[in-house]
Amino acid sequence: MKRHHWWRDAVIYQVYVRSFLDSTGDGVGDLAGVRTGLPYLKKLGVDGVWLSPFYPSPQHDHGYDVANYRDVDPLFGDLAEFDLLMADARRLGLRILLDIVPNHCSSEHPWFRAALAAGAGGEERARFHFAEGRGPDGAEPPNNWHAMFGGPAWTRTDDGQWYLHMFTPEQPDWNWRHPEIPAEFEEVLRFWLDRGVDGFRIDVAAGLFKHPELPDSDDPEADARTRDSVNPLAWNQPEVHDVWRRWRAVCEEYTARDGRERLLVGEVSVPTAREHAAYVRPDELHQAFFFDLLGAPWDADAFRKVISEAMRDIAGTGSTLTWVLNNHDQVRTVTRYGEPAPGGSGLGAARARAAALLMLALPGAAYIYQGEELGLPEVVDLPDDVLTDPVFHRTGSRARVRDGCRVPLPWSGQASPFGFTTGVEGVKTWLPQPDYFAEYATERALADTRSFWHLYRDGLQLRASLPQLGDGDGTLRWLDTEPGVLAFARGDGLVCAVNFGTAPTAAPVPGTPLLASGPCPAGELPGSTAAWWLADL
């Protein structure tokens, strides 16, 4: 009998801790808030939870600048609270993944502070990328690389040397060719695995190694946040695969002890599906986020091309696919797909509902970003003076600011803080919630059977109960359809179809669907609608 690996078709819910639920009344979410929300996530039907970084940090990039990888920032709680969260998750049957940040640390990390104190030539600097500058008196950076969040990728120290940071000056990059770095991170993995975690989401998993000579880039202004224009000298270097083999071996060691599989899922931004496939070979990462679906325009041909390439180049190797439509770095689908309307209506909402059913019908695993199940739109009108994203502060541009998808969730009531925080009078959430969030509150969504929440819950229940869905046999078969309609079959007669147009068309199979993203009469597929059927093909 073929062994079922839970992670191959798991649905994981991403919790952005500071915006999920606040237990202390300071306007910032925390681990105790996550623990309070676990029964809600269990009811939704997900298999596990990925927690954004909660480690001690000066919060220059909201925790992705880690000062201590083995503790909890007091802003979010402490290790005792984390252990309670783990115990509750285990009791509910929910798996917990932690976000680990191995490409860079905080400029307040003790090892970086020691490197600064050591001065030029100090052995402590070998853990990072320090170099002499160019030009008169070394006043120019060592090369022409640009940081992903804007500006040069180098900052000069008081003694005249420069250090590399592919994000912000507060996030110096580790030198993974130094033997202490891989050894340190393996110990960090073991620290959290010993506390019972089920795996790790790996930030910047295609990064870590830089070209050893740090040469100039042919395209110095390439924006490395756009996956098709990453700096190949600082990204996707071949040595990175040895790291994931070592980390996979650590996870397998723990699995051998108790039979419980631990998961490694990587944030892998590489130009092609074939390069992506190299990260999910049998001895490397279990999963790597496939971002092409997230970046595809609302178009049937575009979606079909993305899915077909993924099935051929990634699933074709025997690996599982890992689908995403949203995360904490991207504009929410409701807004990406069209202007949202009050009450969760409008073209953007209809398309987002259809995309959700499409994603849940695809073979492999899926990740849901918090608020997706509520149909939350992007908050696009945050004033400049409340923006916290270092992208904004580094560039002065709002074009790629990520605060709009990170506004604290609405849970109940008609006014901010919408149940997000305790009843402390006058408390303000760390990012302001708009008045219209009342229309998206969890309390309201649970009571409305037509809501996004019920669509996700019903889709997750069917996905768990129907053998054709989830990992299934790992395949899909495209069906002939009208232009603008995408339809495929899974296993023995499960059909998913999406009408990307706005006008209704004939359904690809007869009968009433099992589940649809909107009203869907038998034999018809309305515009901007997805549906599932069981049919004899």
mmCIF file of N, CA, C and O in Angstrom, residues 265-305:
data_model
loop_
_atom_site.group_PDB
_atom_site.id
_atom_site.type_symbol
_atom_site.label_atom_id
_atom_site.label_comp_id
_atom_site.label_asym_id
_atom_site.label_seq_id
_atom_site.Cartn_x
_atom_site.Cartn_y
_atom_site.Cartn_z
ATOM 1 N N VAL A 265 9.355 23.697 3.771
ATOM 2 C CA VAL A 265 8.774 24.356 2.604
ATOM 3 C C VAL A 265 9.545 25.640 2.348
ATOM 4 O O VAL A 265 9.732 26.454 3.249
ATOM 5 N N GLY A 266 10.024 25.800 1.124
ATOM 6 C CA GLY A 266 10.899 26.907 0.819
ATOM 7 C C GLY A 266 10.238 28.023 0.045
ATOM 8 O O GLY A 266 9.393 27.777 -0.823
ATOM 9 N N GLU A 267 10.620 29.261 0.371
ATOM 10 C CA GLU A 267 10.287 30.410 -0.463
ATOM 11 C C GLU A 267 11.332 30.432 -1.576
ATOM 12 O O GLU A 267 12.429 30.971 -1.415
ATOM 13 N N VAL A 268 11.001 29.799 -2.686
ATOM 14 C CA VAL A 268 11.947 29.630 -3.783
ATOM 15 C C VAL A 268 11.505 30.498 -4.953
ATOM 16 O O VAL A 268 10.501 30.206 -5.603
ATOM 17 N N SER A 269 12.227 31.560 -5.204
ATOM 18 C CA SER A 269 11.925 32.460 -6.319
ATOM 19 C C SER A 269 12.999 32.275 -7.376
ATOM 20 O O SER A 269 14.104 32.811 -7.259
ATOM 21 N N VAL A 270 12.686 31.492 -8.385
ATOM 22 C CA VAL A 270 13.612 31.228 -9.484
ATOM 23 C C VAL A 270 12.856 31.408 -10.795
ATOM 24 O O VAL A 270 11.620 31.342 -10.825
ATOM 25 N N PRO A 271 13.566 31.635 -11.906
ATOM 26 C CA PRO A 271 12.883 32.026 -13.136
ATOM 27 C C PRO A 271 12.000 30.975 -13.781
ATOM 28 O O PRO A 271 11.044 31.320 -14.470
ATOM 29 N N THR A 272 12.296 29.673 -13.612
ATOM 30 C CA THR A 272 11.548 28.664 -14.350
ATOM 31 C C THR A 272 11.088 27.537 -13.436
ATOM 32 O O THR A 272 11.667 27.295 -12.368
ATOM 33 N N ALA A 273 10.060 26.836 -13.909
ATOM 34 C CA ALA A 273 9.575 25.672 -13.161
ATOM 35 C C ALA A 273 10.637 24.583 -13.078
ATOM 36 O O ALA A 273 10.716 23.854 -12.089
ATOM 37 N N ARG A 274 11.462 24.454 -14.109
ATOM 38 C CA ARG A 274 12.518 23.438 -14.072
ATOM 39 C C ARG A 274 13.520 23.719 -12.966
ATOM 40 O O ARG A 274 13.976 22.806 -12.266
ATOM 41 N N GLU A 275 13.904 24.990 -12.788
ATOM 42 C CA GLU A 275 14.811 25.338 -11.690
ATOM 43 C C GLU A 275 14.133 25.123 -10.338
ATOM 44 O O GLU A 275 14.764 24.684 -9.374
ATOM 45 N N HIS A 276 12.842 25.450 -10.267
ATOM 46 C CA HIS A 276 12.059 25.202 -9.058
ATOM 47 C C HIS A 276 12.113 23.719 -8.687
ATOM 48 O O HIS A 276 12.279 23.364 -7.515
ATOM 49 N N ALA A 277 11.987 22.845 -9.680
ATOM 50 C CA ALA A 277 11.942 21.404 -9.430
ATOM 51 C C ALA A 277 13.204 20.902 -8.747
ATOM 52 O O ALA A 277 13.159 19.924 -7.984
ATOM 53 N N ALA A 278 14.337 21.564 -8.973
ATOM 54 C CA ALA A 278 15.585 21.123 -8.365
ATOM 55 C C ALA A 278 15.567 21.236 -6.843
ATOM 56 O O ALA A 278 16.296 20.508 -6.154
ATOM 57 N N TYR A 279 14.731 22.122 -6.314
ATOM 58 C CA TYR A 279 14.672 22.313 -4.861
ATOM 59 C C TYR A 279 13.814 21.263 -4.162
ATOM 60 O O TYR A 279 13.876 21.134 -2.933
ATOM 61 N N VAL A 280 12.994 20.554 -4.905
ATOM 62 C CA VAL A 280 12.089 19.578 -4.285
ATOM 63 C C VAL A 280 12.421 18.159 -4.724
ATOM 64 O O VAL A 280 11.550 17.301 -4.828
ATOM 65 N N ARG A 281 13.702 17.917 -4.948
ATOM 66 C CA ARG A 281 14.148 16.555 -5.191
ATOM 67 C C ARG A 281 13.985 15.731 -3.910
ATOM 68 O O ARG A 281 13.870 16.305 -2.814
ATOM 69 N N PRO A 282 13.965 14.419 -4.012
ATOM 70 C CA PRO A 282 13.602 13.579 -2.859
ATOM 71 C C PRO A 282 14.439 13.789 -1.602
ATOM 72 O O PRO A 282 13.959 13.519 -0.501
ATOM 73 N N ASP A 283 15.677 14.281 -1.762
ATOM 74 C CA ASP A 283 16.516 14.469 -0.575
ATOM 75 C C ASP A 283 16.673 15.929 -0.192
ATOM 76 O O ASP A 283 17.525 16.265 0.636
ATOM 77 N N GLU A 284 15.843 16.818 -0.787
ATOM 78 C CA GLU A 284 15.931 18.240 -0.439
ATOM 79 C C GLU A 284 14.629 18.698 0.215
ATOM 80 O O GLU A 284 14.103 18.006 1.093
ATOM 81 N N LEU A 285 14.088 19.826 -0.166
ATOM 82 C CA LEU A 285 12.878 20.343 0.456
ATOM 83 C C LEU A 285 11.681 19.460 0.102
ATOM 84 O O LEU A 285 11.584 18.937 -1.007
ATOM 85 N N HIS A 286 10.751 19.337 1.048
ATOM 86 C CA HIS A 286 9.519 18.602 0.763
ATOM 87 C C HIS A 286 8.630 19.398 -0.189
ATOM 88 O O HIS A 286 7.984 18.836 -1.075
ATOM 89 N N GLN A 287 8.610 20.716 -0.002
ATOM 90 C CA GLN A 287 7.761 21.601 -0.788
ATOM 91 C C GLN A 287 8.523 22.890 -1.090
ATOM 92 O O GLN A 287 9.443 23.269 -0.357
ATOM 93 N N ALA A 288 8.102 23.562 -2.157
ATOM 94 C CA ALA A 288 8.560 24.921 -2.440
ATOM 95 C C ALA A 288 7.384 25.669 -3.049
ATOM 96 O O ALA A 288 6.716 25.163 -3.952
ATOM 97 N N PHE A 289 7.101 26.840 -2.524
ATOM 98 C CA PHE A 289 5.962 27.614 -3.014
ATOM 99 C C PHE A 289 6.078 27.848 -4.523
ATOM 100 O O PHE A 289 7.115 28.313 -5.007
ATOM 101 N N PHE A 290 5.006 27.552 -5.237
ATOM 102 C CA PHE A 290 4.965 27.817 -6.669
ATOM 103 C C PHE A 290 4.186 29.113 -6.869
ATOM 104 O O PHE A 290 2.962 29.144 -6.792
ATOM 105 N N PHE A 291 4.935 30.203 -7.117
ATOM 106 C CA PHE A 291 4.350 31.533 -7.124
ATOM 107 C C PHE A 291 3.718 31.934 -8.458
ATOM 108 O O PHE A 291 3.077 32.974 -8.544
ATOM 109 N N ASP A 292 3.895 31.111 -9.498
ATOM 110 C CA ASP A 292 3.418 31.523 -10.817
ATOM 111 C C ASP A 292 1.908 31.702 -10.869
ATOM 112 O O ASP A 292 1.397 32.555 -11.601
ATOM 113 N N LEU A 293 1.178 30.891 -10.098
ATOM 114 C CA LEU A 293 -0.276 31.041 -10.085
ATOM 115 C C LEU A 293 -0.653 32.381 -9.449
ATOM 116 O O LEU A 293 -1.567 33.068 -9.917
ATOM 117 N N LEU A 294 0.064 32.744 -8.401
ATOM 118 C CA LEU A 294 -0.174 34.020 -7.721
ATOM 119 C C LEU A 294 0.065 35.188 -8.683
ATOM 120 O O LEU A 294 -0.661 36.190 -8.645
ATOM 121 N N GLY A 295 1.061 35.058 -9.552
ATOM 122 C CA GLY A 295 1.409 36.160 -10.427
ATOM 123 C C GLY A 295 0.691 36.174 -11.761
ATOM 124 O O GLY A 295 0.869 37.107 -12.549
ATOM 125 N N ALA A 296 -0.123 35.148 -12.028
ATOM 126 C CA ALA A 296 -0.769 35.059 -13.339
ATOM 127 C C ALA A 296 -1.912 36.059 -13.456
ATOM 128 O O ALA A 296 -2.683 36.249 -12.514
ATOM 129 N N PRO A 297 -2.080 36.686 -14.625
ATOM 130 C CA PRO A 297 -3.242 37.562 -14.842
ATOM 131 C C PRO A 297 -4.516 36.728 -14.914
ATOM 132 O O PRO A 297 -4.475 35.520 -15.166
ATOM 133 N N TRP A 298 -5.667 37.388 -14.706
ATOM 134 C CA TRP A 298 -6.945 36.679 -14.749
ATOM 135 C C TRP A 298 -7.282 36.370 -16.204
ATOM 136 O O TRP A 298 -7.961 37.123 -16.892
ATOM 137 N N ASP A 299 -6.796 35.223 -16.651
ATOM 138 C CA ASP A 299 -6.939 34.850 -18.059
ATOM 139 C C ASP A 299 -6.829 33.335 -18.140
ATOM 140 O O ASP A 299 -5.900 32.733 -17.563
ATOM 141 N N ALA A 300 -7.750 32.703 -18.867
ATOM 142 C CA ALA A 300 -7.780 31.239 -18.931
ATOM 143 C C ALA A 300 -6.502 30.678 -19.531
ATOM 144 O O ALA A 300 -5.941 29.688 -19.025
ATOM 145 N N ASP A 301 -6.010 31.284 -20.607
ATOM 146 C CA ASP A 301 -4.803 30.767 -21.246
ATOM 147 C C ASP A 301 -3.590 30.906 -20.333
ATOM 148 O O ASP A 301 -2.731 30.014 -20.276
ATOM 149 N N ALA A 302 -3.511 32.029 -19.621
ATOM 150 C CA ALA A 302 -2.384 32.241 -18.717
ATOM 151 C C ALA A 302 -2.398 31.214 -17.587
ATOM 152 O O ALA A 302 -1.355 30.632 -17.245
ATOM 153 N N PHE A 303 -3.564 30.972 -16.993
ATOM 154 C CA PHE A 303 -3.660 29.990 -15.919
ATOM 155 C C PHE A 303 -3.327 28.588 -16.442
ATOM 156 O O PHE A 303 -2.636 27.814 -15.779
ATOM 157 N N ARG A 304 -3.842 28.255 -17.619
ATOM 158 C CA ARG A 304 -3.567 26.923 -18.156
ATOM 159 C C ARG A 304 -2.069 26.731 -18.409
ATOM 160 O O ARG A 304 -1.514 25.661 -18.114
ATOM 161 N N LYS A 305 -1.411 27.742 -18.951
ATOM 162 C CA LYS A 305 0.030 27.648 -19.206
ATOM 163 C C LYS A 305 0.803 27.431 -17.919
ATOM 164 O O LYS A 305 1.687 26.558 -17.831
#
